[in-house]
Short mmCIF file of C-alpha atoms in Angstrom, two decimals:
data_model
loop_
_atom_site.label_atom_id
_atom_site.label_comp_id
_atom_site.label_asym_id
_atom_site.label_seq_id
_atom_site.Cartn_x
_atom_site.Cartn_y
_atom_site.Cartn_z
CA UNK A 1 12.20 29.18 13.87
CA UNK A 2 12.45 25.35 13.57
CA UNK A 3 16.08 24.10 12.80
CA UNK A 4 14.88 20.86 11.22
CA UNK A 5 16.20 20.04 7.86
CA UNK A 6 13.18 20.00 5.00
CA UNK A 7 11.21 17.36 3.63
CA UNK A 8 12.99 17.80 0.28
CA UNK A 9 10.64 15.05 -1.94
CA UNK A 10 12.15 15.35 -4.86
CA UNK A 11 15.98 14.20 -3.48
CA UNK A 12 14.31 12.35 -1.50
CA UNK A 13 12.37 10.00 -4.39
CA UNK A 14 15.27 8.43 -6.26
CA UNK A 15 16.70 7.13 -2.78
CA UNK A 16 13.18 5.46 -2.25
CA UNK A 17 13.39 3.64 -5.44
CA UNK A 18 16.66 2.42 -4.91
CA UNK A 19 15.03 1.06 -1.24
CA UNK A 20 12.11 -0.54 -3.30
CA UNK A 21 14.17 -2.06 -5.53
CA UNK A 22 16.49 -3.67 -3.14
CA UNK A 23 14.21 -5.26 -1.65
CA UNK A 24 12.41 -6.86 -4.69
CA UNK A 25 16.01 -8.10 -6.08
CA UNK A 26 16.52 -9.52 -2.30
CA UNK A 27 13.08 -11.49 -2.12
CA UNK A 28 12.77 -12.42 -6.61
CA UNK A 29 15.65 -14.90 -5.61
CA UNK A 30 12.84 -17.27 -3.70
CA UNK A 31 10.15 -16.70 -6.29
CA UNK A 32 8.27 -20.26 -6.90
CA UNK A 33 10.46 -21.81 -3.49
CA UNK A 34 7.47 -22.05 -1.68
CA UNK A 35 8.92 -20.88 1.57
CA UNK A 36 6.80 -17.25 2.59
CA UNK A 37 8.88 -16.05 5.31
CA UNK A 38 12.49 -17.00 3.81
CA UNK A 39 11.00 -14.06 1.23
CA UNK A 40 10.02 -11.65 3.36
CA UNK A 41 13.11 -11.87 5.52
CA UNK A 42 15.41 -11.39 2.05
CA UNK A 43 12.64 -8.37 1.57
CA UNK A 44 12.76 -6.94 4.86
CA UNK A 45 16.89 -7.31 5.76
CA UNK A 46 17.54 -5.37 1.93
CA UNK A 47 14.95 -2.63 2.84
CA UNK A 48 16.60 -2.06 6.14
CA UNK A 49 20.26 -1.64 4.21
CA UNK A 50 18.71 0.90 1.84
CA UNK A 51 16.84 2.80 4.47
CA UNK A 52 19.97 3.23 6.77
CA UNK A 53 21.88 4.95 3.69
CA UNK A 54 19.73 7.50 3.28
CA UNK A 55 19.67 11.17 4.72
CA UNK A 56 16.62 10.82 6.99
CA UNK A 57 15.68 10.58 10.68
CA UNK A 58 13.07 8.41 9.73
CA UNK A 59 10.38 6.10 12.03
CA UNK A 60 8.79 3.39 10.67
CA UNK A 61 4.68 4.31 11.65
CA UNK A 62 3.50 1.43 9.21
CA UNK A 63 5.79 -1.93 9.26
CA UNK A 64 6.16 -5.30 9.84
CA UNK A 65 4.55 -5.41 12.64
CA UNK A 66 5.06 -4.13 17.06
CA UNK A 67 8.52 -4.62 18.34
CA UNK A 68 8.04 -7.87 20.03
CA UNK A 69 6.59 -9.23 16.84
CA UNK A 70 8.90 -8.45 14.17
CA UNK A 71 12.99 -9.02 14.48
CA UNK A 72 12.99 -6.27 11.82
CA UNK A 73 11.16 -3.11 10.72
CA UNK A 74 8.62 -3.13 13.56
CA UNK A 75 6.48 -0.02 14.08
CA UNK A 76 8.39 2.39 15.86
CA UNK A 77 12.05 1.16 14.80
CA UNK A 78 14.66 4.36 13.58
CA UNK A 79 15.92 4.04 10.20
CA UNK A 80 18.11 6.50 7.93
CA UNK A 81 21.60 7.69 9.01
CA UNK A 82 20.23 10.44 11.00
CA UNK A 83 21.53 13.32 9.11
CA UNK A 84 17.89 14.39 7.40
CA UNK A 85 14.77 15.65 7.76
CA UNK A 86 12.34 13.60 10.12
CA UNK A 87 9.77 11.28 8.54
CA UNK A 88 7.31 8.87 8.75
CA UNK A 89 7.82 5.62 6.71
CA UNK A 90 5.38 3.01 5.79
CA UNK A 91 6.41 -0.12 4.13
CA UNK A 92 5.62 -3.72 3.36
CA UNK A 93 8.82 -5.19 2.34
CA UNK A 94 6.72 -8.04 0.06
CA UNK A 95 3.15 -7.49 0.01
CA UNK A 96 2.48 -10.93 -1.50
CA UNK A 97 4.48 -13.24 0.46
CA UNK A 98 2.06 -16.46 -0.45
CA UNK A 99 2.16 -14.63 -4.33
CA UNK A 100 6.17 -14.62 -4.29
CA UNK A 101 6.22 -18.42 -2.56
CA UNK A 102 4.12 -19.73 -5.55
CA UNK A 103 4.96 -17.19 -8.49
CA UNK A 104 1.22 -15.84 -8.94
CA UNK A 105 1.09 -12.31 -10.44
CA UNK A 106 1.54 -8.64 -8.34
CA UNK A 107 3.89 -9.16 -5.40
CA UNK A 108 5.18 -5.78 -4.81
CA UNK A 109 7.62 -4.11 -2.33
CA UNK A 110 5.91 -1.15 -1.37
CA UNK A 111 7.36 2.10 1.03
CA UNK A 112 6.19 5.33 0.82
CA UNK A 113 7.46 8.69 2.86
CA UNK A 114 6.14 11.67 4.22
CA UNK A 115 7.11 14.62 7.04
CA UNK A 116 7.03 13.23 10.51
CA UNK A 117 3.94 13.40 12.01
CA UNK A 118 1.83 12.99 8.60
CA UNK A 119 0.70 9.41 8.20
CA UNK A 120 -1.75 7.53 10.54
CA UNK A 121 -0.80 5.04 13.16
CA UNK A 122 -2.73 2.29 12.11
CA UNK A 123 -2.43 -0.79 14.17
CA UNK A 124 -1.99 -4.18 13.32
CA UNK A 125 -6.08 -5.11 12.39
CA UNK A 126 -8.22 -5.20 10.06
CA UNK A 127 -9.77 -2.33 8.12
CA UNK A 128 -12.61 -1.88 6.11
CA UNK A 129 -11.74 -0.51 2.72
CA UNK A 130 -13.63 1.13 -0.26
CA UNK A 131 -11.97 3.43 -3.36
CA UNK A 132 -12.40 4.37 -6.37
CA UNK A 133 -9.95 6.23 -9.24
CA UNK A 134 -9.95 9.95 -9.40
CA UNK A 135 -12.43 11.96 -11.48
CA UNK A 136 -15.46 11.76 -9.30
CA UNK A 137 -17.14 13.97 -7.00
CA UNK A 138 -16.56 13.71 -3.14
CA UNK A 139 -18.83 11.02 -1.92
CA UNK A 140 -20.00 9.49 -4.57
CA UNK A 141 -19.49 6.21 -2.94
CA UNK A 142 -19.15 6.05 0.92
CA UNK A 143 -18.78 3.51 3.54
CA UNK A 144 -22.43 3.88 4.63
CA UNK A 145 -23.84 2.31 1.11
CA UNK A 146 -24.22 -1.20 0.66
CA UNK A 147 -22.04 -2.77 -1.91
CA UNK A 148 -24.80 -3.10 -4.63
CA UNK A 149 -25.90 1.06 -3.85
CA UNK A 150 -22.00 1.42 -4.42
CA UNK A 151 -21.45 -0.28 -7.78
CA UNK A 152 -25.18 1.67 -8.93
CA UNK A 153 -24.05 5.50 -7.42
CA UNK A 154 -20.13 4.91 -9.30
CA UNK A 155 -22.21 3.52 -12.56
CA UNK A 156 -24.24 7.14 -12.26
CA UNK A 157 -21.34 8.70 -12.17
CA UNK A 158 -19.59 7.34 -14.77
CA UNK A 159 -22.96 7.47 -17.02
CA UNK A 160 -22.72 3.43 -17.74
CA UNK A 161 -24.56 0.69 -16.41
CA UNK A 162 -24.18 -1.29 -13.22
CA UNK A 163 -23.02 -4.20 -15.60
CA UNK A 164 -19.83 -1.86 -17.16
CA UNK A 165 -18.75 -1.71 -13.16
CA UNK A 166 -15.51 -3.66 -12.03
CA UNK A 167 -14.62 -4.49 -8.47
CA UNK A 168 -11.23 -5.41 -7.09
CA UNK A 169 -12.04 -7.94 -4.08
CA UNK A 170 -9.44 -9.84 -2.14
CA UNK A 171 -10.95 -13.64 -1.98
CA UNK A 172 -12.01 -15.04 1.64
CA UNK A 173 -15.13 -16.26 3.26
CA UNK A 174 -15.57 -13.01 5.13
CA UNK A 175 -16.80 -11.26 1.93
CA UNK A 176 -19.29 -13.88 0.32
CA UNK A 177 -21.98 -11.93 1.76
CA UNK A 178 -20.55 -9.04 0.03
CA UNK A 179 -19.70 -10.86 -3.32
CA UNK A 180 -22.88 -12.03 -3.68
CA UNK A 181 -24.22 -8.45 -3.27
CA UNK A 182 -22.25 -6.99 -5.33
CA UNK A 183 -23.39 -9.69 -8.09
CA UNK A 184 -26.66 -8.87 -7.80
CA UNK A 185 -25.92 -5.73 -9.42
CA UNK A 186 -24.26 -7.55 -13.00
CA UNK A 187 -21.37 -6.06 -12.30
CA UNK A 188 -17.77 -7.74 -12.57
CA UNK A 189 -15.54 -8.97 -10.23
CA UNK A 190 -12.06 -9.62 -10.10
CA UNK A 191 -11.01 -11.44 -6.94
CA UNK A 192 -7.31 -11.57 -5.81
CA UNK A 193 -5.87 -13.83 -3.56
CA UNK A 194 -3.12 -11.46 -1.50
CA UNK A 195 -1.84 -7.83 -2.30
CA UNK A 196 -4.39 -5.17 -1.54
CA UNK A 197 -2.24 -2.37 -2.00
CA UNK A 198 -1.97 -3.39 -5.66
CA UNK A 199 -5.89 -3.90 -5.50
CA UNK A 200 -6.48 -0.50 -4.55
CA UNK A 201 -3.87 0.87 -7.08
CA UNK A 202 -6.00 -0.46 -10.04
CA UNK A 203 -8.24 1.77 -9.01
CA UNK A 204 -6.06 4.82 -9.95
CA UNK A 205 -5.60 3.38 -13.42
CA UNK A 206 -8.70 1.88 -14.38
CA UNK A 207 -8.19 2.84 -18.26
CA UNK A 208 -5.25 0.51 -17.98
CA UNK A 209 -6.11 -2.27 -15.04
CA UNK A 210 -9.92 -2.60 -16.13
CA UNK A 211 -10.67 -2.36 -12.23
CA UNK A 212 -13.47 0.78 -11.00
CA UNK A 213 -13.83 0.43 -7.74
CA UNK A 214 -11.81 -2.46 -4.76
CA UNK A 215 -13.95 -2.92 -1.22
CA UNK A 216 -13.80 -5.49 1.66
CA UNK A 217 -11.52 -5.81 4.54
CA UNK A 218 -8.03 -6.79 4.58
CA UNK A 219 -4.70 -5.04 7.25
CA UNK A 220 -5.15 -1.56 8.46
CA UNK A 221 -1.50 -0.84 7.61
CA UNK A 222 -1.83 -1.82 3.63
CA UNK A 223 -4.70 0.59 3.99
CA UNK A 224 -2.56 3.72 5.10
CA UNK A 225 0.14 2.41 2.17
CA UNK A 226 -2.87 2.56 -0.25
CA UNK A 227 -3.67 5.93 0.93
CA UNK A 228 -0.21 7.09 0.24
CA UNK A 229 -0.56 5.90 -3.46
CA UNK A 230 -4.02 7.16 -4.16
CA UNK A 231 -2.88 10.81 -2.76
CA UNK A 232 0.40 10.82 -5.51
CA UNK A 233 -2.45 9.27 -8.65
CA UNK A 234 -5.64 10.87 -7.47
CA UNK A 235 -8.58 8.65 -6.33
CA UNK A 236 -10.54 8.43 -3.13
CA UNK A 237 -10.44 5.95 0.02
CA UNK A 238 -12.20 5.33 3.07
CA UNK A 239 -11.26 3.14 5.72
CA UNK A 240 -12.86 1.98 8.86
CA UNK A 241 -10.63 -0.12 11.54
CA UNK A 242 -12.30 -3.12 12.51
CA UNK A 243 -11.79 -4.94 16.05
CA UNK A 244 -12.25 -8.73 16.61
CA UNK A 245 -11.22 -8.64 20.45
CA UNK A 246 -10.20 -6.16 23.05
CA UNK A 247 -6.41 -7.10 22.66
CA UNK A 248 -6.85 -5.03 19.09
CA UNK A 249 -8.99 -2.24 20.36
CA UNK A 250 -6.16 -1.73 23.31
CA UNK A 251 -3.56 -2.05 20.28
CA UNK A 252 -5.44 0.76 19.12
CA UNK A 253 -5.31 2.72 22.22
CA UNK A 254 -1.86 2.79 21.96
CA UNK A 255 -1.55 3.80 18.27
CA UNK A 256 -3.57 6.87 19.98
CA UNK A 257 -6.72 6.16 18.29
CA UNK A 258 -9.17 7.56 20.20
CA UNK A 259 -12.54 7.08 18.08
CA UNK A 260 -12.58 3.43 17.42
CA UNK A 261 -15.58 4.17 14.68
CA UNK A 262 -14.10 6.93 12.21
CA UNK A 263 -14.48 6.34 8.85
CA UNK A 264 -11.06 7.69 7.72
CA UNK A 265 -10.35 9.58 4.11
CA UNK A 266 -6.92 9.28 1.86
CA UNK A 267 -6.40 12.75 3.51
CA UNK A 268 -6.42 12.19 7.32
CA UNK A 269 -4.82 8.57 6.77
CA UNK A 270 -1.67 10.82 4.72
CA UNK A 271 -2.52 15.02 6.11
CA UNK A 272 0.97 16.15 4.18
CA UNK A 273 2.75 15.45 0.71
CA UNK A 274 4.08 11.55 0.48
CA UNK A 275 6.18 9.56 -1.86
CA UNK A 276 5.79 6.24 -3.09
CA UNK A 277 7.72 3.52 -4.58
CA UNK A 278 6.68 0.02 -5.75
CA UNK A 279 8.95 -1.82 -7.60
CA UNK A 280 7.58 -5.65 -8.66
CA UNK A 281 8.46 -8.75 -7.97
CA UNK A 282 6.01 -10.96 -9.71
CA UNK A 283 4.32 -9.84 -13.09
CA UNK A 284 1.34 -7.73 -12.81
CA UNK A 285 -1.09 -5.48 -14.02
CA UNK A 286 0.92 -2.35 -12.43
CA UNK A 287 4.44 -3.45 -12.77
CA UNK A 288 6.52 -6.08 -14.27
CA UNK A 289 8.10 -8.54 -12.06
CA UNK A 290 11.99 -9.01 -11.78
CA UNK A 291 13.48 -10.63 -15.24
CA UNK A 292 16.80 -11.84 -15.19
CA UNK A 293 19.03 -13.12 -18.45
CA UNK A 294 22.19 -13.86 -18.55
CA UNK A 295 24.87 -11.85 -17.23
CA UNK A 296 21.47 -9.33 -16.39
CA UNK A 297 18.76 -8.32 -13.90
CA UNK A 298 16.01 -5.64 -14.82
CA UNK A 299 13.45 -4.63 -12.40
CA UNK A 300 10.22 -2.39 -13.04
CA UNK A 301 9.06 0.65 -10.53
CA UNK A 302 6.31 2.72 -10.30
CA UNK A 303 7.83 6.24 -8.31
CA UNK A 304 5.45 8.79 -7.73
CA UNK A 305 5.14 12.38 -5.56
CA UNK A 306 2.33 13.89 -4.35
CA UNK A 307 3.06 17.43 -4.30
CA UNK A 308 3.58 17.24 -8.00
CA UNK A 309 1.40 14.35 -8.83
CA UNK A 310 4.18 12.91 -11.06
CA UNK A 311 3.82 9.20 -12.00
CA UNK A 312 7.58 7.65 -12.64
CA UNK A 313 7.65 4.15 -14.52
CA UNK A 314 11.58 3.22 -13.67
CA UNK A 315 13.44 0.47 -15.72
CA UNK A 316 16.38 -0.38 -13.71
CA UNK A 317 18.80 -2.88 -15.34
CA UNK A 318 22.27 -3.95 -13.71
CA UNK A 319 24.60 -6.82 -14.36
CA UNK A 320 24.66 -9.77 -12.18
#
């Protein structure tokens, strides 16, 4: 009979707000500075507070990166005061770094928790990502299709046209091949320049975001985070890894991934209940960003739980 205090989500959840939130206050005082890291480093040292007052044995699976990488939060790195349940933690103390350095819309701090032993390893590549919003048959897009046969099997589903589809794509020269594909088709696209965790989460809410469907390539770890979201708001996602040199694909070895080709779904990237906070930094299409008047700061979070598939929308206001 196992000893080990419960995963308790529902105490848990308020503490992960109050993590998300300190980390977004830390990292809104350098929005529009123009200076990435100084962000992420306000983002990342407030997180670590947070996460070291609450009741957890927690390891950080998905973070800023391996230990000799990252002077803070690095895969593998203890947090919590020890007196809790164990768990896995993914974060990304400011997905948006370049968003927050030049005030563009949804940089988020993201973290999201689950029992130990529950969330993928992903390593530090690249990942090839496709999802859509909840609702729709298993498979009804898949990693297999081409983008255009995507966009045409969700517009089936959905009983529109092609044309009525929107895609989420992050903007680089890797997916012009892709874009133009996917134009082809009449279908819209809405490129972002940073924050796929938010692209995926538009998926989710598509009533509210206008976004169907997000695909293309962007870091393996935002993929698990995105995983963690879609199983708390419903949705599918797939995700391949993808390996530009054998330094990754030995990264991967020692994340323990074993089949380097395995299309994985939101339930063997997150195999047990989660929680997730976001709380924004920037204004976006999920969250508002931090607003602060005088004598005032107010911050916006999205909290959400798996096991009950509860959506919170948080206003936190405190004085100065």
């Amino acid at each position: 009979m196992s000893t080990q205090p419960e995963f308790h989500d529902r105490m848990l959840s308020l503490g992960l707000a109050r993590v998300s939130e300190a980390a977004a206050l830390a990292s809104a005082k350098l929005v529009g500075r123009g200076d990435e890291k100084a962000a992420d480093q306000a983002a990342v040292d407030a997180m670590r507070n947070q996460l070291n007052m609450l009741d957890i044995k927690g390891c950080v699976v998905i973070g800023e990166g391996e230990r000799d990488e990252a002077p803070m939060l690095y895969i593998g790195e203890e947090v919590g005061n020890g007196n809790g349940p164990e768990v896995d933690i993914a974060l990304d103390p400011l997905e948006g770094t370049t968003l927050t350095a030049k005030d563009f819309p949804n940089a988020l701090t993201v973290i999201a928790m689950a029992p130990r032993g529950s969330m993928l390893h992903a390593p530090d590549v690249y990942m090839d990502k496709l999802a859509i919003g909840p609702g729709f048959a298993k498979d009804t897009v898949t990693m297999d299709m081409s983008p255009s046969e995507r966009v045409r099997a969700l517009a089936k589903a959905k009983g529109c046209d092609p044309s009525d589809i929107s895609v989420c794509v992050l903007e680089r020269p890797r997916h012009e091949d892709m874009i133009a594909d996917l134009r082809s088709t009449g279908a819209a696209i809405r490129l972002i320049m940073d924050g796929d965790v938010a692209g995926v989460i538009h998926c989710a809410e598509a009533e509210m975001t206008g976004i169907d469907m997000y695909m293309g390539s962007g870091g393996a770890p935002e993929g698990v985070l995105a995983a963690a979201a879609l199983k708390c708001m419903g949705g599918q996602i797939y995700g391949r890894l993808l390996f530009r040199n054998d330094d990754e694909i030995a990264r991967a070895r020692r994340a323990g991934i074993e089949d380097l080709d395995k299309v994985y779904t939101r339930d063997e990237m997150i195999t047990r209940d989660v929680i997730f906070a976001a709380t924004g930094v920037t204004d976006g299409s999920i969250v508002r960003g931090i607003k602060t008047e005088p004598g005032w700061v107010t911050t916006d979070t999205l909290l959400m739980r798996s096991k009950t598939g509860s959506v919170r929308r948080m206003t936190y206001r405190t004085p100065l």
